[in-house]
Amino acid sequence: TDLSPFMREGVAATMVQEEYVKQLVELFRAAEEAENKEQLQSLYMIAKSLVMMNETNLLEQMLHDDYYLSIFGMFEYDPEHDTPHKHRDFMGKAVVFKQVIPFEDPMLVSRIHQNFRVQYLKEVVL
């Protein structure tokens, strides 16, 4: 990401507007179904680059309920590791959200989930 902050913001806005993440997830699912390791490793590099842009709107779209498991799936194909980390297993099965105080606003709960995903992504995945 050698782009200036202004350029990075513009690129990220275009990606969000054009639903680039949705298309990336579709490519990931097809590559995984075909067991195309080379494509999966390329998708890992693309996903990592997108995260490293550190653009809020783009991260929000990547970690949306509809896409986050596939995005974490891309991070399982790090070419530097022979054995994939099971991020999807952890995020999809092991993580359980428990409310001490019930929240009635579904947007608040969604934001809490997204914040956890960002934290996991930045502290564990990267």
XYZ file of C-alpha atoms in Angstrom:
126
model
C 0.000 0.000 0.000
C 2.317 2.717 -1.282
C -0.650 4.960 -2.018
C -1.020 8.357 -0.412
C -3.782 8.550 2.227
C -5.953 10.505 -0.225
C -5.506 7.916 -2.985
C -6.028 5.045 -0.528
C -9.321 6.576 0.586
C -10.481 6.943 -3.024
C -9.496 3.388 -3.956
C -11.250 2.017 -0.871
C -14.395 4.035 -1.598
C -14.499 2.683 -5.151
C -14.015 -0.871 -3.885
C -16.900 -0.471 -1.447
C -19.149 1.140 -4.056
C -18.385 -1.537 -6.675
C -18.845 -4.359 -4.123
C -15.309 -5.586 -4.677
C -15.424 -7.621 -1.450
C -18.482 -9.536 -2.649
C -16.688 -10.389 -5.894
C -13.551 -11.367 -3.986
C -15.581 -13.710 -1.764
C -17.171 -15.315 -4.825
C -13.714 -15.894 -6.327
C -12.514 -17.344 -3.034
C -15.402 -19.799 -2.836
C -14.806 -20.932 -6.425
C -11.036 -21.293 -5.886
C -11.554 -23.237 -2.686
C -14.074 -25.537 -4.337
C -11.584 -26.150 -7.175
C -8.787 -26.595 -4.603
C -6.676 -24.099 -6.555
C -3.881 -23.418 -4.073
C -2.172 -20.812 -6.245
C -5.352 -18.736 -6.535
C -6.078 -19.151 -2.826
C -2.630 -17.863 -1.941
C -3.125 -14.911 -4.291
C -6.438 -14.155 -2.609
C -4.647 -14.248 0.744
C -2.239 -11.568 -0.514
C -5.104 -9.437 -1.842
C -7.070 -9.706 1.405
C -3.975 -8.827 3.424
C -3.334 -5.777 1.235
C -6.914 -4.623 1.699
C -6.641 -4.915 5.473
C -3.314 -3.098 5.465
C -4.998 -0.154 3.719
C -6.704 0.386 7.081
C -9.766 2.052 5.572
C -12.793 1.848 7.869
C -15.500 1.459 5.206
C -13.593 -1.284 3.450
C -12.891 -3.145 6.700
C -16.556 -2.860 7.657
C -17.571 -4.436 4.368
C -14.943 -7.181 4.657
C -16.084 -8.066 8.172
C -19.805 -7.843 7.472
C -21.866 -10.828 8.630
C -22.197 -12.050 5.026
C -18.470 -12.026 4.231
C -16.292 -12.321 7.311
C -16.001 -16.124 7.377
C -14.834 -16.162 3.762
C -12.397 -13.318 4.449
C -10.967 -15.241 7.403
C -10.872 -18.268 5.105
C -8.578 -16.363 2.758
C -6.174 -15.864 5.644
C -5.930 -19.638 6.051
C -3.915 -19.793 2.806
C -0.852 -17.839 3.883
C 1.911 -19.008 1.497
C 4.462 -18.731 4.320
C 2.752 -21.448 6.370
C 2.495 -25.092 5.361
C -0.315 -25.800 7.812
C -3.300 -23.469 7.591
C -4.603 -21.744 10.688
C -8.269 -22.583 11.247
C -9.617 -19.043 11.574
C -13.058 -19.982 10.269
C -13.412 -22.794 12.783
C -12.512 -20.427 15.587
C -14.711 -17.544 14.414
C -17.629 -19.703 13.358
C -17.727 -22.282 16.148
C -15.533 -21.389 19.110
C -16.523 -17.738 19.517
C -19.699 -17.328 21.537
C -21.089 -13.878 22.254
C -22.543 -13.664 25.720
C -24.421 -10.597 26.839
C -24.155 -9.672 30.491
C -26.672 -6.919 29.868
C -29.117 -7.537 27.016
C -28.826 -5.094 24.124
C -32.026 -4.357 22.277
C -30.429 -2.503 19.385
C -29.313 -4.996 16.701
C -27.006 -2.356 15.167
C -25.147 -2.088 18.469
C -24.724 -5.863 18.644
C -23.529 -5.899 15.026
C -20.982 -3.177 15.793
C -19.711 -5.153 18.813
C -19.262 -8.221 16.600
C -17.411 -6.193 13.970
C -15.105 -4.684 16.573
C -14.226 -8.151 17.829
C -13.528 -9.305 14.271
C -11.233 -6.329 13.625
C -9.378 -6.997 16.858
C -8.975 -10.712 16.048
C -7.863 -9.889 12.524
C -5.216 -7.403 13.586
C -3.933 -9.231 16.667
C -4.134 -12.881 15.645
C -4.398 -13.201 11.880
C -1.842 -10.574 10.884
